mmCIF file of C-alpha atoms and ligand atoms in Angstrom:
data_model
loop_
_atom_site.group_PDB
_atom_site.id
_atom_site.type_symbol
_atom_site.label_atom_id
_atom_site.label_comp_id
_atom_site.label_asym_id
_atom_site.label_seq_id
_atom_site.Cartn_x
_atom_site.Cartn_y
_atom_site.Cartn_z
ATOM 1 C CA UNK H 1 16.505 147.834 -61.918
ATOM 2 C CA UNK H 2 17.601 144.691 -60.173
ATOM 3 C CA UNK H 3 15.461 144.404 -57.270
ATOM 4 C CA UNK H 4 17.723 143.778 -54.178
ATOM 5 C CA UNK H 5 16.019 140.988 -51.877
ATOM 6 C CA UNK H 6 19.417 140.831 -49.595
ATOM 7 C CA UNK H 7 19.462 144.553 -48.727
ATOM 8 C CA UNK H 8 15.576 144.452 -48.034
ATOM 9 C CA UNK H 9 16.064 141.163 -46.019
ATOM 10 C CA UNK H 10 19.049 142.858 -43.790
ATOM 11 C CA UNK H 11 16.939 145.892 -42.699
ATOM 12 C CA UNK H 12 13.789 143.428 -42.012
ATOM 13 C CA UNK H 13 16.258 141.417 -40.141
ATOM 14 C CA UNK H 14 18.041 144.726 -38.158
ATOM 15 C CA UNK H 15 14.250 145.634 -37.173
ATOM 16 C CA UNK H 16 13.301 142.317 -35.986
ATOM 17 C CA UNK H 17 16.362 142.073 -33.766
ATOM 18 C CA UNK H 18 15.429 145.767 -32.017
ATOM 19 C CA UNK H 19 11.974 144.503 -31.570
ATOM 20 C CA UNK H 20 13.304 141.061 -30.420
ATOM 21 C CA UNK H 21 15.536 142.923 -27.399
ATOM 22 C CA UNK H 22 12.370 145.108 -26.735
ATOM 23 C CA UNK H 23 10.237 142.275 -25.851
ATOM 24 C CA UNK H 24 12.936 140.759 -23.883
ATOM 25 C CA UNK H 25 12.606 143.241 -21.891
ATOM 26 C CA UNK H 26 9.375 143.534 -21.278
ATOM 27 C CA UNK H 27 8.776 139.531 -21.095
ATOM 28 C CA UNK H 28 12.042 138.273 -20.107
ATOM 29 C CA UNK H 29 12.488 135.718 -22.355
ATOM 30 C CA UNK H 30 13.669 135.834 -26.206
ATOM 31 C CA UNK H 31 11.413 134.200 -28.805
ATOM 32 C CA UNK H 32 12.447 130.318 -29.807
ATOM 33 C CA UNK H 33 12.692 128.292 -33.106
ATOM 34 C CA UNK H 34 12.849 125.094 -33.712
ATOM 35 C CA UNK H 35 13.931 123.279 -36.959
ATOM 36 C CA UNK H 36 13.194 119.699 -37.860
ATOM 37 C CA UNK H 37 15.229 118.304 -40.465
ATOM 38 C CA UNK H 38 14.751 114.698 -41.979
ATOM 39 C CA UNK H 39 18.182 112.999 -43.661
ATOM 40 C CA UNK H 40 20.794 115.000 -45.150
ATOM 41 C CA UNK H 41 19.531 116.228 -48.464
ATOM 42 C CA UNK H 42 22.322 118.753 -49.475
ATOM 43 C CA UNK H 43 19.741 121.621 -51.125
ATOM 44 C CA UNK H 44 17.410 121.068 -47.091
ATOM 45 C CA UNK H 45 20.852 121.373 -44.951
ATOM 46 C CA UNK H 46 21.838 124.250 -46.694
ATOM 47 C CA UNK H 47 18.290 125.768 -46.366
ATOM 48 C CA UNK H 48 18.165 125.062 -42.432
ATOM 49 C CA UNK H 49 21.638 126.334 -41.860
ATOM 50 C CA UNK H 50 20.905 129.751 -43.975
ATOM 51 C CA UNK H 51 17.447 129.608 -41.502
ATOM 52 C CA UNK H 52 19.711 128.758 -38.324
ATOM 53 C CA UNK H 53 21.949 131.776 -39.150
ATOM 54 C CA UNK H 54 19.428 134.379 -40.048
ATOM 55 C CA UNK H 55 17.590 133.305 -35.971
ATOM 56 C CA UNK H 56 20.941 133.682 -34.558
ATOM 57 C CA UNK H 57 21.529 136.988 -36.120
ATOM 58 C CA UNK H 58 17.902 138.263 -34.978
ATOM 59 C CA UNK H 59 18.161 137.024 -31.385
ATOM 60 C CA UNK H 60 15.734 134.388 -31.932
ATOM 61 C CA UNK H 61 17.079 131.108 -29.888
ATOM 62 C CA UNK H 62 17.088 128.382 -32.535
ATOM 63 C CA UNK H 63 18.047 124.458 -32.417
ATOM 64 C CA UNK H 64 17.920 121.975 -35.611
ATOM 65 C CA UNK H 65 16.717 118.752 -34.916
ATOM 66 C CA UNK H 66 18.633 116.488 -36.965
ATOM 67 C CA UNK H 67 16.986 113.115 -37.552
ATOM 68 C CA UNK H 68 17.907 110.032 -39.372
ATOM 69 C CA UNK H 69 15.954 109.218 -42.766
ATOM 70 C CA UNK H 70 15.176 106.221 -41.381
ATOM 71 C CA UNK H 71 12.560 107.694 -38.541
ATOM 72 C CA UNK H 72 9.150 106.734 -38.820
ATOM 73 C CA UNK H 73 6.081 108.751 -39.002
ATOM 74 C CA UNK H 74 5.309 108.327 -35.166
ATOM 75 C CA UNK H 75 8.266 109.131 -33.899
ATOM 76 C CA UNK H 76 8.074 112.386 -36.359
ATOM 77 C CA UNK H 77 4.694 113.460 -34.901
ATOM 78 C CA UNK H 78 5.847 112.353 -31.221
ATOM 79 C CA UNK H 79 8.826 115.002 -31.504
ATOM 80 C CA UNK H 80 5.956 117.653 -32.454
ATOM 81 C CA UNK H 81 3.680 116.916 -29.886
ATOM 82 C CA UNK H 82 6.293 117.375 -27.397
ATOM 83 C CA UNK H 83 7.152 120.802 -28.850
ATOM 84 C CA UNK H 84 3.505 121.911 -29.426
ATOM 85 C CA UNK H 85 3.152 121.118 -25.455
ATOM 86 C CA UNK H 86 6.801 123.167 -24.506
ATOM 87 C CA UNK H 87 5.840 126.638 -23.752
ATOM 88 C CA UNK H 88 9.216 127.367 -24.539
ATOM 89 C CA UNK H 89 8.979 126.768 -28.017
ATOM 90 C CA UNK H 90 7.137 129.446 -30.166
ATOM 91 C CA UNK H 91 8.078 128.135 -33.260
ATOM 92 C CA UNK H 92 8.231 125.000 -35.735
ATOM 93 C CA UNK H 93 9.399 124.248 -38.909
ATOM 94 C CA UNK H 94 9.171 120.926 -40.447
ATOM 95 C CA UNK H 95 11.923 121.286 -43.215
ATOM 96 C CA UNK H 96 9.772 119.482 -46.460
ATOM 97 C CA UNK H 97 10.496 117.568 -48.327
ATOM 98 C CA UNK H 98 10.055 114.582 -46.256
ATOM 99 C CA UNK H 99 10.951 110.785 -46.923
ATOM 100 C CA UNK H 100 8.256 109.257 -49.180
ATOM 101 C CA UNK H 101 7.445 106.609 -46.022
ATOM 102 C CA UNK H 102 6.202 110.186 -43.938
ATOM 103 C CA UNK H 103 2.870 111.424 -45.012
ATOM 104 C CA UNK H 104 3.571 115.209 -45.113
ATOM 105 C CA UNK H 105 0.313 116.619 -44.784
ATOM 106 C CA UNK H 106 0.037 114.496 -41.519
ATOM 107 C CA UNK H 107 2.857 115.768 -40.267
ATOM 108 C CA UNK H 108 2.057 119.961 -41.308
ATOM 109 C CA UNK H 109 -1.324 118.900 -39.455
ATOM 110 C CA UNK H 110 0.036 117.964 -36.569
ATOM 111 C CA UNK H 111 1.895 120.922 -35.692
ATOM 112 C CA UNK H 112 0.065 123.444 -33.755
ATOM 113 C CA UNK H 113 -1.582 126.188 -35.662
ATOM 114 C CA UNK H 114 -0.016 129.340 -33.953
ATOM 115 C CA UNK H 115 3.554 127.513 -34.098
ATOM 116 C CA UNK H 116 3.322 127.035 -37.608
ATOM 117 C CA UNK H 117 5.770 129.771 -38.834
ATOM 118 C CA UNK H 118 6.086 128.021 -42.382
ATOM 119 C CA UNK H 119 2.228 128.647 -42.520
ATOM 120 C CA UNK H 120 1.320 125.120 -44.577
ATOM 121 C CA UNK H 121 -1.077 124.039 -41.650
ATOM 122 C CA UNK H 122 -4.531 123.699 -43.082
ATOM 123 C CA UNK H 123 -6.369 125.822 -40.337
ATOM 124 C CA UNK H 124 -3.532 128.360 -41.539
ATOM 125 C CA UNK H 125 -4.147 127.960 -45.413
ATOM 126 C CA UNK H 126 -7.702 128.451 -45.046
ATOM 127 C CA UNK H 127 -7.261 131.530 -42.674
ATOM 128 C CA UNK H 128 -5.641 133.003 -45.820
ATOM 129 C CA UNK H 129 -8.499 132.195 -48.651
ATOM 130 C CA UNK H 130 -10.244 133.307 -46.035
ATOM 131 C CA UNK H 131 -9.120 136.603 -45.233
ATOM 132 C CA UNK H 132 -8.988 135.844 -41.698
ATOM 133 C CA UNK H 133 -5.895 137.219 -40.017
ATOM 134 C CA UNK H 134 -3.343 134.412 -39.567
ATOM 135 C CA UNK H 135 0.344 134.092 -39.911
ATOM 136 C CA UNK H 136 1.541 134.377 -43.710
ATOM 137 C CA UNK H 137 3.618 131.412 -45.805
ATOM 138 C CA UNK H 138 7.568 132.826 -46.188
ATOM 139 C CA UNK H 139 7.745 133.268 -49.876
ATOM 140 C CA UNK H 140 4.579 134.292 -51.229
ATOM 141 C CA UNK H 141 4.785 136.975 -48.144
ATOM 142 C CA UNK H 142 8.522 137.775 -49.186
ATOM 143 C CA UNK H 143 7.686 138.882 -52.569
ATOM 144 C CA UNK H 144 4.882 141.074 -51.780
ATOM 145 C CA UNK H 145 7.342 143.076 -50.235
ATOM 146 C CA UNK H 146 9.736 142.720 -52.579
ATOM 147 C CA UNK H 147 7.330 144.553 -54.721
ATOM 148 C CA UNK H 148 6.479 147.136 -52.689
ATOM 149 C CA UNK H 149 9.821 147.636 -51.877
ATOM 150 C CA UNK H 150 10.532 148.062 -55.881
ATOM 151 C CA UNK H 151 7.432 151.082 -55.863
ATOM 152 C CA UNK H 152 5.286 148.409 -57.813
ATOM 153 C CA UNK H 153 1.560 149.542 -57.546
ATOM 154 C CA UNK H 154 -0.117 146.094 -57.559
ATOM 155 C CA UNK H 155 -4.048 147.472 -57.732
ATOM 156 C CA UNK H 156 -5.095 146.595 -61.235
ATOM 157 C CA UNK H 157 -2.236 145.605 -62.679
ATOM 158 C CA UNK H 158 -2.074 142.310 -64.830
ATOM 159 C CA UNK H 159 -0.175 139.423 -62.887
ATOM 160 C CA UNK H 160 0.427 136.066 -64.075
ATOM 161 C CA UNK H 161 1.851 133.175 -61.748
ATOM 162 C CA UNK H 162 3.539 130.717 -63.420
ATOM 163 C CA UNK H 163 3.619 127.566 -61.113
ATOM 164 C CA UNK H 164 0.880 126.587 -58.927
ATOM 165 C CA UNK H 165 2.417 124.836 -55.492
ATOM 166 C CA UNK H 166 0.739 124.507 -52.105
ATOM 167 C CA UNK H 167 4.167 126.570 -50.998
ATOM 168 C CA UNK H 168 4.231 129.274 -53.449
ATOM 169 C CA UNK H 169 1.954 129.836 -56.872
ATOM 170 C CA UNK H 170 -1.538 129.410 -55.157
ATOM 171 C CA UNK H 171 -0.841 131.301 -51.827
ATOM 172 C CA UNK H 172 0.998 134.243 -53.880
ATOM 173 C CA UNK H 173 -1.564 134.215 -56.643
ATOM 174 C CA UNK H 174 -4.284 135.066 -53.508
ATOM 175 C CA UNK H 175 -2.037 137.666 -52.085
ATOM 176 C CA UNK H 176 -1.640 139.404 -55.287
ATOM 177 C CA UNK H 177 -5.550 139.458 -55.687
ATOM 178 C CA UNK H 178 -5.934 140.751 -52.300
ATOM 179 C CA UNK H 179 -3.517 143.835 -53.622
ATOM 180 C CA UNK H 180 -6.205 144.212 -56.036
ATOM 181 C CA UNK H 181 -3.961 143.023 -59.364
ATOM 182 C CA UNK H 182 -5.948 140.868 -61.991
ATOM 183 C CA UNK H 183 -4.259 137.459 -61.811
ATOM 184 C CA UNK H 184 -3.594 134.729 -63.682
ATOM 185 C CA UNK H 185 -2.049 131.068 -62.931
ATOM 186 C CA UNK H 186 0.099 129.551 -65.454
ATOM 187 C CA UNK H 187 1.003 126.012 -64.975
ATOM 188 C CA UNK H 188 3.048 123.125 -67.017
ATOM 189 C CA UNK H 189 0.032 122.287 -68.606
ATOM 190 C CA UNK H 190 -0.894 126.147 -70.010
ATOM 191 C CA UNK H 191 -1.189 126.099 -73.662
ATOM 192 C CA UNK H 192 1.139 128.700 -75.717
ATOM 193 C CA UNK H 193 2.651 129.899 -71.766
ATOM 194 C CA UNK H 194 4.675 132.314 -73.541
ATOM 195 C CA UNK H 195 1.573 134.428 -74.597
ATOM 196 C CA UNK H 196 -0.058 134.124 -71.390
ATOM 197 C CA UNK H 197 3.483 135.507 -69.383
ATOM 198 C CA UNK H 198 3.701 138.517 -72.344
ATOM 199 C CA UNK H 199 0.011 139.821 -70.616
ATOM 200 C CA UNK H 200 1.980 140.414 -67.156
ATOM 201 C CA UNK H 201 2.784 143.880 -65.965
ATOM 202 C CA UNK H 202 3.989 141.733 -62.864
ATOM 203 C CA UNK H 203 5.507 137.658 -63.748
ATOM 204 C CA UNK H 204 6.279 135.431 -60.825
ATOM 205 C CA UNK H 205 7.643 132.361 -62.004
ATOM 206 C CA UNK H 206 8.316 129.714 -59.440
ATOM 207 C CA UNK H 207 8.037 126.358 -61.068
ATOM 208 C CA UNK H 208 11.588 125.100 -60.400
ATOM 209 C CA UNK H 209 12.976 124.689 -64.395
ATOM 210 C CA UNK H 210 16.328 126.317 -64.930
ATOM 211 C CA UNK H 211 15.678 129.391 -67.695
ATOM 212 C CA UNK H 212 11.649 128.238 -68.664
ATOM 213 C CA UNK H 213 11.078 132.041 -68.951
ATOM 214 C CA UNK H 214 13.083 133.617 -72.003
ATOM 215 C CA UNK H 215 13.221 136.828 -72.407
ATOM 216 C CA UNK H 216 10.893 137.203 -75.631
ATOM 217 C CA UNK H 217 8.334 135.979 -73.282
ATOM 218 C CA UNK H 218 8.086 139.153 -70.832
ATOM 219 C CA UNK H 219 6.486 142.574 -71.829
ATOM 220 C CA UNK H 220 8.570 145.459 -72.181
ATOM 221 C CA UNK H 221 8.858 147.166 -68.525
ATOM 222 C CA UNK H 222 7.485 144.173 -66.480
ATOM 223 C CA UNK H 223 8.236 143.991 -62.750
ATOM 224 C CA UNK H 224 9.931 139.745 -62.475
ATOM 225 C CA UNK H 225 10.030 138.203 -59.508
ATOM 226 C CA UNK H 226 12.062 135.068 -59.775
ATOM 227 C CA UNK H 227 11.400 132.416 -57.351
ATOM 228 C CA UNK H 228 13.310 129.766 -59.135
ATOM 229 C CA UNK H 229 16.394 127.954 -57.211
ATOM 230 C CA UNK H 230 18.121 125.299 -59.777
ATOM 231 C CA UNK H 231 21.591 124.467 -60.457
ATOM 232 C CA UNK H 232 22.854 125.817 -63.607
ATOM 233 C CA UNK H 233 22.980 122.435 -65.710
ATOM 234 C CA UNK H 234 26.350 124.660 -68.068
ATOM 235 C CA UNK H 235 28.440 126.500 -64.750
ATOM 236 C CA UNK H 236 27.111 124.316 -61.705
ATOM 237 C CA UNK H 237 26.150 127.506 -60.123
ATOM 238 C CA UNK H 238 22.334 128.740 -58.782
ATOM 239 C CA UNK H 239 20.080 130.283 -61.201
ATOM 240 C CA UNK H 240 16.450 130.812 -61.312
ATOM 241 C CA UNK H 241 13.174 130.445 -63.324
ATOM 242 C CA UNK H 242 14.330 133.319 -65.560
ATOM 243 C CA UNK H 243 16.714 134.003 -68.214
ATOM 244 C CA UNK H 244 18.323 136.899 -65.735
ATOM 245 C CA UNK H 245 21.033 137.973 -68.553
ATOM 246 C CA UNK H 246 18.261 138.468 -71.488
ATOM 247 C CA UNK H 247 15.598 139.347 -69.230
ATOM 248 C CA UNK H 248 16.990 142.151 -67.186
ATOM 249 C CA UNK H 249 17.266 144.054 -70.871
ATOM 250 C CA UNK H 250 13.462 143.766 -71.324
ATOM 251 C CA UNK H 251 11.814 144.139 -67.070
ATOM 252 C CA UNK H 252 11.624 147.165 -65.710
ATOM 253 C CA UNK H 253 12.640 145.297 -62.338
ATOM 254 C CA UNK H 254 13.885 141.785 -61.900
ATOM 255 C CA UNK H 255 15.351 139.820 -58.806
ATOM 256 C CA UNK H 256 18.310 137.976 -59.110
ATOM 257 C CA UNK H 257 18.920 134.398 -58.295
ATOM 258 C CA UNK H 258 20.643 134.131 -55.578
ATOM 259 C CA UNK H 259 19.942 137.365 -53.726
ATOM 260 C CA UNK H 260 16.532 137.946 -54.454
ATOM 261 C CA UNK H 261 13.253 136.018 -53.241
ATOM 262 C CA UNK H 262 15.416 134.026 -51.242
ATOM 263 C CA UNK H 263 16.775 135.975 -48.229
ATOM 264 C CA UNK H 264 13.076 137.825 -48.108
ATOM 265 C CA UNK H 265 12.040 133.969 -47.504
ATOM 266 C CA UNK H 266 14.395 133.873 -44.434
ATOM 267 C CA UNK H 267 13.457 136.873 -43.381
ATOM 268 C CA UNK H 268 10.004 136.304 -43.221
ATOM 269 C CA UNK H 269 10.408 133.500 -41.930
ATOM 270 C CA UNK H 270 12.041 135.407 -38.463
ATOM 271 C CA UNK H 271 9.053 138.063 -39.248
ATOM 272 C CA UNK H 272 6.397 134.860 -38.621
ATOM 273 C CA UNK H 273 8.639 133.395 -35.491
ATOM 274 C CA UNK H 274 8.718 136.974 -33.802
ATOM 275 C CA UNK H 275 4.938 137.417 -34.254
ATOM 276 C CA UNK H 276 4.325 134.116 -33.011
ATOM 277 C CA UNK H 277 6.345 134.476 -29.815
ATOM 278 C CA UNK H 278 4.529 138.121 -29.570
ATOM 279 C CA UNK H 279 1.019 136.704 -30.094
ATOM 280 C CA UNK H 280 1.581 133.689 -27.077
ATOM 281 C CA UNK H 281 3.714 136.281 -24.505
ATOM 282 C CA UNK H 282 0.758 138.719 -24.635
ATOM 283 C CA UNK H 283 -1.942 136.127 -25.097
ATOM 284 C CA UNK H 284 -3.395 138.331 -28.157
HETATM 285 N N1 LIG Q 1 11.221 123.256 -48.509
HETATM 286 C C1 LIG Q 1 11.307 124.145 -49.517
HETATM 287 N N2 LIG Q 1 10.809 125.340 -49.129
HETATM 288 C C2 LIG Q 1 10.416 125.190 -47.857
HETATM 289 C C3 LIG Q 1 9.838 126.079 -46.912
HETATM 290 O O1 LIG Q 1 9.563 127.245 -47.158
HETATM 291 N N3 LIG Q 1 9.598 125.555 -45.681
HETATM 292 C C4 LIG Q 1 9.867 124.270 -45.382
HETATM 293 N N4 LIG Q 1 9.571 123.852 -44.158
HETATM 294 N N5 LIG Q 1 10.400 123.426 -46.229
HETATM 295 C C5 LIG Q 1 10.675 123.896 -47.467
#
């Protein structure tokens, strides 16, 4: 089965947009995004405008801050504080990465906790680890779904991460082990990786090399989840983590790159930006 992350995303999407006109209603306002995006790094443009279009579609009000490489990291963290102090805004997203002259961590830290959609503010990361409710990072959220959405039961299966980012491996590596599943995290520096991914009932490979995971190194029937976005270095085109062609013949279930892990990010995305606006309208 090729798990479908574009069909799931569109019905998350068509939900969010009932329950977007509902709370107009009642609160007379529509919830509000706002994107800041640092130079003109093709792969980040192309991520904003695919988050742009997704708000738009949902009924969330969205603008895209476009600034110049060449800002510095006060004028960066005066354009937050002005939108962590607009009650108009519910949402910001810091599009990463930054310019190496911007300390990013300063700049996640800066943004106000419950207007952190993306979810990388420490207050939020630790709120995770420690089971304390608090709005979920985009990808690692996505694919939990996308799992469910496949009928994978996750309690006490065997999953292995392979990747261990701030962004995706570590926060999806703790979601999975709050599902109960007996996890591993596989890194670049794992000895013999291809015997520690054949152990996974579930593989979730997000660690950004174009076809690391062949298919002799996935178990017969395992559930891949492919969070891998690289340009094929043969045909030009996208293509994840995962040897999709060889692979599909050996998963049960695999995602597809594009059209897998990547819409459910967008989509979550909307999912965190309508449950912040939510949380501030009814002061929960
Ligand atoms: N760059 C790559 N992925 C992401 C993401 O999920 N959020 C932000 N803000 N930047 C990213």
């Amino acid at each position: 089965m090729i798990i479908n992350g574009k069909e799931l995303s569109k019905s998350i999407k068509e939900g969010l947009a009932e329950r977007v006109v509902a709370l107009e209603k009642e609160h007379g306002r529509t919830p509000n995004l706002i994107v800041v995006l640092v130079g003109d790094d093709p792969g980040s443009v192309s991520y904003v405008t695919g988050k742009a279009k997704a708000a738009t579609e949902v009924g969330i009000r969205n603008t895209t801050l476009r600034r110049d490489v060449s800002i510095t990291q006060e004028e960066l963290l005066d354009i937050i504080a002005e939108l962590n102090n607009d009650a108009d805004v519910d949402g910001i997203l810091v599009q990463l990465p930054l310019p190496k002259h911007i300390d990013e961590q300063k700049v996640i830290a800066a943004i106000s906790p419950e207007k952190d959609v993306d979810a990388f503010h420490p207050l939020n990361v630790a709120s995770l680890w420690l089971k304390q409710p608090c709005i979920l990072p985009c990808t690692p959220k996505g694919i939990i779904k996308l799992l469910k959405f496949a009928g994978v039961d996750i309690a006490g299966k065997e999953a292995v991460v392979v990747g261990r980012s701030n962004i995706v491996g570590q926060p999806v590596a703790k979601l999975l082990l709050e599902e109960n599943a007996t996890v591993t995290v596989a890194h670049s520096k794992t000895v013999n990786l291809a015997e520690v991914t054949r152990r996974a009932d579930i593989l979730v490979v997000a660690i950004g090399r174009e076809r690391l995971v062949t298919a002799d190194m996935i178990k017969p029937g395992a559930v891949v989840i492919d969070v891998g976005v690289n340009r094929d270095s043969r045909t030009g085109k996208l293509c994840g983590d995962v040897d999709f062609e060889a692979a599909q013949h050996v998963a049960s279930a695999i995602t597809p790159v594009p059209g897998g892990v990547g819409p459910m990010t967008i989509a979550c995305l909307m999912e965190n930006t309508v449950e912040a606006f939510e949380k501030r309208v009814t002061n929960k």
